[in-house]
Coordinates of C-alpha atoms in Angstrom, one line a residue:
Chain M
M1 CA -45.9 54.7 -52.6
R2 CA -42.2 55.2 -52.6
A3 CA -40.0 55.2 -49.5
R4 CA -38.3 58.4 -48.6
G5 CA -34.6 58.8 -47.7
K6 CA -35.1 58.6 -44.0
E7 CA -37.4 55.5 -44.2
I8 CA -34.8 53.7 -46.3
Y9 CA -32.2 54.1 -43.6
I10 CA -34.7 52.9 -40.9
I11 CA -35.5 49.8 -43.0
T12 CA -31.8 49.2 -43.7
A13 CA -31.1 49.4 -40.0
I14 CA -33.9 47.0 -39.1
V15 CA -32.8 44.5 -41.8
A16 CA -29.2 44.9 -40.6
V17 CA -30.2 44.2 -37.0
V18 CA -32.3 41.2 -38.0
L19 CA -29.4 39.9 -40.1
I20 CA -27.0 40.3 -37.1
V21 CA -29.4 38.7 -34.6
A22 CA -30.1 35.8 -37.0
W23 CA -26.4 35.4 -37.7
Y24 CA -25.6 35.5 -33.9
F25 CA -28.1 32.9 -32.9
L26 CA -27.9 30.7 -36.0
L27 CA -24.2 30.8 -36.8
F28 CA -22.0 32.6 -34.4
S29 CA -23.3 31.2 -31.1
P30 CA -23.3 27.5 -32.1
K31 CA -19.9 27.9 -33.6
Q32 CA -18.6 29.6 -30.5
R33 CA -20.0 26.8 -28.4
E34 CA -18.4 24.3 -30.6
L35 CA -15.1 26.2 -30.3
D36 CA -15.4 26.2 -26.5
D37 CA -16.1 22.5 -26.5
L38 CA -13.1 21.9 -28.7
D39 CA -11.0 24.0 -26.4
Q40 CA -12.0 21.9 -23.4
Q41 CA -11.5 18.7 -25.3
V42 CA -8.0 19.9 -26.4
Q43 CA -7.2 20.8 -22.9
S44 CA -8.3 17.5 -21.4
A45 CA -6.6 15.6 -24.2
Q46 CA -3.4 17.6 -23.5
T47 CA -3.7 16.7 -19.8
A48 CA -4.2 13.1 -20.6
L49 CA -1.3 13.1 -23.0
A50 CA 1.0 14.8 -20.4
E51 CA -0.1 12.2 -17.8
A52 CA 0.5 9.4 -20.3
Q53 CA 3.9 10.8 -21.1
N54 CA 4.8 10.9 -17.4
T55 CA 3.6 7.3 -17.0
V56 CA 5.8 6.3 -19.9
V57 CA 8.8 8.1 -18.3
Q58 CA 8.1 6.2 -15.1
L59 CA 7.7 2.9 -16.9
E60 CA 10.9 3.5 -18.8
A61 CA 12.6 3.9 -15.4
Y62 CA 11.0 0.7 -14.2
K63 CA 12.2 -1.0 -17.4
K64 CA 15.7 0.1 -16.7
T65 CA 15.6 -1.3 -13.2
A66 CA 13.7 -4.4 -14.2
P67 CA 16.7 -6.8 -13.9
Q68 CA 17.2 -5.6 -10.3
S69 CA 13.5 -5.8 -9.6
R70 CA 13.3 -9.4 -10.9
A71 CA 16.3 -10.3 -8.7
E72 CA 14.7 -8.6 -5.7
V73 CA 11.3 -10.4 -6.3
V74 CA 13.2 -13.7 -6.4
R75 CA 15.0 -12.8 -3.3
L76 CA 11.8 -11.7 -1.5
G77 CA 10.2 -14.8 -2.8
K78 CA 12.6 -16.8 -0.7
M79 CA 11.0 -15.4 2.4
L80 CA 7.5 -15.1 1.0
P81 CA 7.1 -18.0 -1.4
T82 CA 3.9 -18.6 -3.4
S83 CA 3.7 -22.2 -2.2
E84 CA 4.1 -23.9 1.2
G85 CA 7.5 -25.3 0.5
I86 CA 7.4 -27.6 3.5
P87 CA 10.5 -29.7 2.5
G88 CA 12.6 -26.6 2.3
L89 CA 11.3 -25.4 5.6
I90 CA 12.1 -28.7 7.3
I91 CA 15.6 -28.5 6.0
E92 CA 16.0 -24.9 7.1
L93 CA 14.7 -25.6 10.6
S94 CA 16.8 -28.8 11.0
K95 CA 20.0 -27.0 10.0
T96 CA 19.2 -24.1 12.3
A97 CA 18.5 -26.5 15.2
E98 CA 21.8 -28.3 14.5
A99 CA 23.7 -25.0 14.5
S100 CA 22.0 -23.9 17.7
G101 CA 22.6 -27.1 19.6
V102 CA 18.9 -28.0 20.0
S103 CA 17.2 -31.0 18.6
V104 CA 13.9 -30.9 16.8
T105 CA 11.5 -33.5 18.2
S106 CA 8.5 -32.8 16.0
I107 CA 7.3 -30.5 13.2
A108 CA 3.6 -30.3 12.8
R109 CA 1.9 -28.5 9.9
G110 CA -1.0 -26.4 11.0
T111 CA -3.7 -24.8 8.9
T112 CA -2.7 -22.8 5.8
T113 CA -4.9 -19.9 5.0
P114 CA -4.3 -18.3 1.6
G115 CA -4.9 -14.6 1.4
T116 CA -4.4 -11.3 -0.4
P117 CA -1.7 -10.0 -0.4
Y118 CA -0.3 -12.7 1.8
G119 CA -1.4 -16.0 3.4
I120 CA -0.6 -17.5 6.7
Q121 CA 0.8 -21.0 7.2
A122 CA 0.8 -22.2 10.8
L123 CA 3.5 -24.6 12.1
T124 CA 4.1 -26.1 15.5
L125 CA 7.6 -27.1 16.4
Q126 CA 8.9 -29.0 19.4
V127 CA 12.5 -28.8 20.3
S128 CA 14.6 -29.8 23.2
G129 CA 17.7 -28.1 24.4
R130 CA 19.2 -25.9 27.1
Y131 CA 18.0 -22.4 27.8
F132 CA 20.6 -20.5 25.9
D133 CA 20.6 -22.9 23.0
V134 CA 16.9 -22.4 22.7
E135 CA 17.5 -18.6 22.8
D136 CA 20.1 -19.0 20.1
F137 CA 17.7 -21.1 18.0
L138 CA 15.0 -18.4 18.3
Y139 CA 17.5 -15.7 17.4
R140 CA 18.5 -17.6 14.3
L141 CA 14.9 -18.1 13.3
E142 CA 14.3 -14.4 13.7
E143 CA 17.4 -13.6 11.6
Y144 CA 16.2 -15.6 8.6
V145 CA 14.8 -12.2 7.5
A146 CA 16.4 -9.0 8.8
F147 CA 15.7 -5.5 7.6
R148 CA 18.9 -3.6 7.8
N149 CA 19.9 -0.3 6.2
A150 CA 16.7 0.0 4.2
S151 CA 17.1 -3.5 2.6
F152 CA 16.4 -7.0 3.5
R153 CA 19.0 -9.7 4.3
V154 CA 17.2 -12.9 3.5
T155 CA 18.5 -16.3 4.4
G156 CA 15.3 -18.2 4.8
R157 CA 11.5 -18.0 5.2
L158 CA 9.8 -15.2 7.0
L159 CA 8.7 -16.8 10.3
Q160 CA 7.1 -15.3 13.3
V161 CA 6.8 -17.0 16.7
T162 CA 3.3 -16.7 17.9
Q163 CA 3.5 -19.1 20.9
L164 CA 6.3 -20.2 23.1
T165 CA 6.2 -22.7 25.9
L166 CA 9.3 -23.7 27.9
Q167 CA 9.3 -26.3 30.6
A168 CA 11.8 -28.5 32.3
A169 CA 12.2 -31.7 30.4
T170 CA 10.9 -34.8 32.3
T171 CA 14.2 -36.7 31.8
S172 CA 16.6 -34.5 33.6
E173 CA 20.3 -34.9 33.2
S174 CA 22.5 -34.1 36.1
T175 CA 25.5 -32.7 34.2
G176 CA 25.3 -29.3 35.8
G177 CA 24.5 -26.0 34.1
S178 CA 21.0 -25.2 32.9
P179 CA 18.6 -28.2 32.7
P180 CA 17.3 -29.4 29.4
L181 CA 14.0 -27.9 28.3
A182 CA 11.1 -29.1 26.3
V183 CA 10.1 -26.2 24.1
T184 CA 7.0 -25.9 22.0
I185 CA 7.1 -23.1 19.4
G186 CA 4.0 -22.1 17.5
M187 CA 4.9 -20.1 14.5
N188 CA 3.5 -18.5 11.4
A189 CA 5.2 -18.7 8.1
Y190 CA 3.9 -16.4 5.4
L191 CA 3.0 -17.0 1.8
W192 CA 2.7 -14.6 -1.0
G193 CA -0.7 -14.5 -2.7
G194 CA -3.8 -16.6 -2.5
V195 CA -2.5 -19.9 -4.0
A196 CA -2.0 -22.6 -1.5
Q197 CA -0.5 -26.0 -2.6
T198 CA -0.4 -28.8 -0.1
A199 CA 2.0 -30.7 -2.3
P200 CA 4.0 -28.4 -4.5
A201 CA 4.7 -30.5 -7.5
V202 CA 6.3 -27.7 -9.4
E203 CA 8.0 -25.0 -7.4
D204 CA 7.7 -21.4 -8.6
A205 CA 10.9 -19.6 -9.4
T206 CA 10.2 -17.3 -6.5
A207 CA 9.4 -20.1 -4.1
G208 CA 11.2 -22.8 -2.3
G209 CA 13.3 -21.2 0.3
A210 CA 16.5 -23.1 0.9
Q211 CA 15.5 -26.2 -1.0
Chain U
M1 CA -18.8 81.6 -58.5
K2 CA -21.9 80.3 -57.0
R3 CA -23.1 76.8 -58.0
I4 CA -26.7 76.4 -59.0
N5 CA -28.5 73.1 -59.2
L6 CA -30.4 73.2 -62.4
L7 CA -32.3 69.9 -61.8
P8 CA -36.0 70.2 -61.2
Q9 CA -37.2 69.7 -57.7
E10 CA -38.7 66.2 -58.5
E11 CA -35.5 64.9 -60.1
R12 CA -33.5 66.2 -57.2
A13 CA -35.6 64.2 -54.7
K14 CA -35.4 61.1 -56.9
A15 CA -31.6 61.4 -57.1
S16 CA -31.4 61.8 -53.3
R17 CA -33.6 58.6 -52.8
E18 CA -31.4 56.6 -55.2
R19 CA -28.3 57.7 -53.3
G20 CA -29.9 56.7 -50.0
L21 CA -30.8 53.3 -51.5
I22 CA -27.3 52.7 -52.7
W23 CA -25.9 53.6 -49.3
A24 CA -28.4 51.3 -47.6
I25 CA -27.4 48.4 -50.0
L26 CA -23.8 49.1 -49.4
I27 CA -24.2 49.1 -45.6
L28 CA -26.1 45.8 -45.8
V29 CA -23.5 44.3 -48.0
A30 CA -20.8 45.5 -45.7
V31 CA -22.6 44.0 -42.7
V32 CA -23.1 40.7 -44.5
V33 CA -19.4 40.7 -45.6
V34 CA -18.2 41.4 -42.0
L35 CA -20.5 38.8 -40.5
G36 CA -19.4 36.3 -43.2
L37 CA -15.7 37.0 -42.5
V38 CA -16.2 36.6 -38.8
Y39 CA -18.0 33.3 -39.4
V40 CA -15.3 32.1 -41.7
K41 CA -12.7 33.0 -39.1
L42 CA -14.6 31.0 -36.5
N43 CA -14.9 28.1 -38.8
S44 CA -11.3 28.1 -39.5
D45 CA -10.5 28.3 -35.8
A46 CA -12.8 25.3 -35.2
N47 CA -11.1 23.3 -38.0
A48 CA -7.7 24.2 -36.6
K49 CA -8.8 23.0 -33.1
Q50 CA -10.3 19.8 -34.6
D51 CA -6.9 19.1 -36.3
E52 CA -5.1 19.9 -33.0
L53 CA -7.4 17.6 -31.1
A54 CA -7.0 14.8 -33.7
A55 CA -3.2 15.2 -33.5
I56 CA -3.2 15.1 -29.7
Q57 CA -5.4 12.0 -29.7
A58 CA -3.2 10.3 -32.2
E59 CA -0.2 11.0 -30.1
T60 CA -2.0 9.8 -26.9
A61 CA -2.9 6.6 -28.7
V62 CA 0.8 6.0 -29.5
V63 CA 1.8 6.8 -25.9
Q64 CA -1.0 4.5 -24.6
A65 CA 0.3 1.7 -26.8
K66 CA 3.7 2.2 -25.3
I67 CA 2.2 2.1 -21.8
A68 CA 0.5 -1.2 -22.6
E69 CA 3.8 -2.5 -23.9
L70 CA 5.6 -1.4 -20.7
A71 CA 2.8 -2.5 -18.3
P72 CA 4.6 -5.7 -17.2
Y73 CA 7.4 -3.6 -15.8
A74 CA 4.9 -1.7 -13.7
E75 CA 3.4 -4.9 -12.4
L76 CA 6.9 -6.2 -11.5
Q77 CA 7.6 -2.9 -9.7
A78 CA 4.3 -3.1 -7.9
Q79 CA 4.9 -6.6 -6.8
R80 CA 8.4 -5.7 -5.6
T81 CA 7.1 -2.7 -3.6
S82 CA 4.1 -4.7 -2.2
M83 CA 6.3 -7.6 -1.1
T84 CA 8.8 -5.3 0.5
E85 CA 6.2 -3.4 2.4
T86 CA 4.4 -6.5 3.5
A87 CA 7.6 -8.3 4.6
K88 CA 8.8 -5.1 6.4
G89 CA 5.5 -4.8 8.2
I90 CA 5.5 -8.5 9.3
E91 CA 9.1 -8.3 10.3
E92 CA 8.6 -5.1 12.4
S93 CA 5.6 -6.6 14.1
S94 CA 7.4 -9.7 15.3
V95 CA 8.0 -10.2 19.0
P96 CA 11.7 -10.8 19.5
F97 CA 11.5 -13.8 21.7
S98 CA 15.3 -14.4 21.6
T99 CA 15.8 -10.9 23.1
L100 CA 13.1 -11.6 25.6
L101 CA 14.8 -14.8 26.8
Q102 CA 18.1 -13.1 26.9
E103 CA 16.8 -10.2 29.0
L104 CA 15.0 -12.7 31.2
S105 CA 18.2 -14.5 31.8
L106 CA 19.8 -11.2 32.9
V107 CA 17.1 -10.1 35.3
I108 CA 16.1 -13.4 37.0
P109 CA 17.2 -13.4 40.6
E110 CA 19.6 -16.1 41.8
N111 CA 17.1 -17.7 44.1
V112 CA 14.4 -18.0 41.6
R113 CA 14.0 -21.1 39.5
L114 CA 11.6 -21.0 36.6
Q115 CA 9.6 -24.2 35.9
T116 CA 7.5 -23.1 32.9
L117 CA 7.3 -20.1 30.7
T118 CA 4.3 -19.7 28.4
A119 CA 4.0 -16.9 26.0
T120 CA 1.2 -16.3 23.4
V121 CA 1.3 -13.3 21.1
P122 CA -2.2 -11.7 21.1
T123 CA -4.0 -11.6 17.8
T124 CA -3.9 -7.8 17.8
M125 CA -0.2 -8.0 17.5
L126 CA -0.2 -10.6 14.8
P127 CA -0.3 -9.8 11.1
G128 CA -3.5 -11.0 9.3
T129 CA -7.0 -9.9 10.1
A130 CA -6.1 -8.9 13.7
L131 CA -7.5 -5.4 13.4
A132 CA -11.0 -6.7 12.6
E133 CA -10.8 -9.4 15.2
A134 CA -9.5 -7.3 18.0
A135 CA -11.9 -7.8 20.9
P136 CA -12.5 -4.8 23.2
G137 CA -11.3 -6.8 26.3
A138 CA -8.2 -8.1 24.5
A139 CA -6.0 -5.5 26.3
T140 CA -6.5 -7.2 29.6
S141 CA -5.4 -10.7 28.4
T142 CA -2.5 -12.6 29.8
D143 CA 0.3 -13.0 27.3
V144 CA 3.1 -14.4 29.3
T145 CA 2.9 -16.7 32.3
F146 CA 5.9 -17.6 34.5
T147 CA 5.7 -20.4 37.0
G148 CA 8.6 -21.2 39.3
Q149 CA 9.9 -21.8 42.8
T150 CA 11.9 -19.7 45.2
E151 CA 12.8 -19.6 48.8
K152 CA 11.1 -16.5 50.0
H153 CA 8.1 -14.4 48.9
R154 CA 10.5 -11.5 48.8
D155 CA 12.3 -13.2 45.9
V156 CA 9.0 -13.3 44.0
A157 CA 8.7 -9.6 44.6
E158 CA 12.2 -9.0 43.3
F159 CA 11.5 -11.2 40.3
M160 CA 8.4 -9.1 39.5
T161 CA 10.3 -5.9 39.9
R162 CA 13.1 -7.0 37.7
L163 CA 10.6 -8.2 35.0
G164 CA 9.5 -4.6 34.9
L165 CA 12.9 -3.8 33.4
I166 CA 12.2 -5.9 30.3
P167 CA 10.9 -3.4 27.8
Q168 CA 8.7 -5.9 25.9
L169 CA 6.7 -6.7 29.1
M170 CA 4.1 -4.7 31.0
N171 CA 1.3 -5.2 33.5
I172 CA 3.3 -7.7 35.5
T173 CA 0.9 -9.3 37.9
L174 CA 1.2 -11.9 40.7
T175 CA -1.3 -14.7 40.4
T176 CA -0.1 -16.9 43.3
S177 CA 2.8 -17.3 45.6
T178 CA 2.2 -20.2 48.0
D179 CA 4.2 -22.4 50.4
S180 CA 5.0 -25.8 49.2
S181 CA 7.3 -28.6 50.3
T182 CA 8.9 -31.7 48.9
A183 CA 9.9 -34.5 51.2
S184 CA 12.7 -36.9 50.5
T185 CA 14.0 -39.8 52.5
T186 CA 16.2 -37.6 54.7
T187 CA 15.0 -34.1 54.5
T188 CA 11.9 -32.0 53.8
T189 CA 12.4 -28.9 51.6
T190 CA 10.0 -26.0 51.8
F191 CA 9.8 -23.5 49.0
K192 CA 7.4 -20.9 47.5
Q193 CA 5.6 -21.9 44.4
F194 CA 4.6 -18.8 42.3
T195 CA 2.8 -17.8 39.2
V196 CA 3.4 -14.4 37.6
T197 CA 1.7 -13.1 34.5
A198 CA 2.6 -10.3 32.2
Q199 CA 1.4 -8.7 29.0
L200 CA 3.4 -8.1 25.8
R201 CA 3.8 -4.5 25.1
P202 CA 2.0 -3.7 21.9
Y203 CA 3.8 -2.0 19.0
T204 CA 3.0 1.5 18.1
T205 CA 2.5 0.5 14.4
Q206 CA -0.2 -2.0 13.6
P207 CA 0.9 -5.2 11.8
P208 CA 0.0 -5.5 8.1
T209 CA -3.5 -6.9 7.4
T210 CA -4.5 -9.3 4.7
T211 CA -7.8 -10.7 3.3
L212 CA -7.7 -14.4 4.3
Q213 CA -9.6 -17.0 2.3
T214 CA -10.8 -20.4 3.5
E215 CA -8.4 -22.4 5.4
V216 CA -6.6 -25.4 3.9
A217 CA -6.6 -28.2 6.4
P218 CA -3.3 -30.0 7.2

């Protein structure tokens, strides 16, 4: 039996449709999906590249200012050292007391608690002097670190008075003016980072205060 | 002139069928060719994308290597920023005791003599783990205590009023103001012994916090 003209066209159409459907599902569709995936990968890779390039630009800027940053870290390390630096602190406090006209009668080291980002080092100081000399002493302590015009002026450790007791000294001098006072100052000094050394054998470059 | 098909009827049908078959084959070939071309185009696009992706990844790897090379500068910058922010926070949260004493010297009445002054900064105002440790009743604590002597109770009142002028102090409260006397060989002096308390005014910004580890004993 031979196919007639019309039947040939119908068979051709069916074969063509089958071919197209098979091509679509077996070749076109997977390839299209692969292309979409690649598109997405390219997009995310481009985003990652752009971010990385931005980071490089930022890092290049940091590299340019690295000398200033290093100097700043050393300067900031004077007020926030990585070790206790007790000898330097004693010298600082003694000089300040001398300049203020008060005398330091005792310096007692309290507990040191390392922490992240900063640790706390407690100190108790006993000084004797007249009211305004004590006030001057406290002012000088506060001025070790001063934040002025968006930058720090650092001349010593970052100290914070936490406790203050003023009382008339038992041995009064009758020289007129304000009587001598016995002053107890509880204060916190601050350390950078979690490392605490009771006896700093080797001082870090950023530590040490005015040693 | 009129054209006349001289082929017999049978041959004519056969020729028609053959033409149809040729057309059908041609159509199928055309379809296959078109589908093949589309597929080749897709494949070529995919290869191009693969190449593009590989190029981007290679460039990213180069940039990442550069980032790794420059990483110490980022650490340095981060340390600088962190130290500055921490120090600024601590410095801003300090109670200026020198200013407090200066202001006290300006406001204390002439007849009032202070014997002791005790001030303790509450933990909520101190840097460290103050935020976590802040007790609910901490706001009512006594931060500053003044004890002294004066001649009249009115002087105590004036002293309290003037203390209110010091911006760092608030909640100035009288604890006691009592008559006392000291006797010497010739005279007996009477005076009022008083105790006044106050609170330190908290800062609007909280002091910086830190995660403290175990304490190192002195």
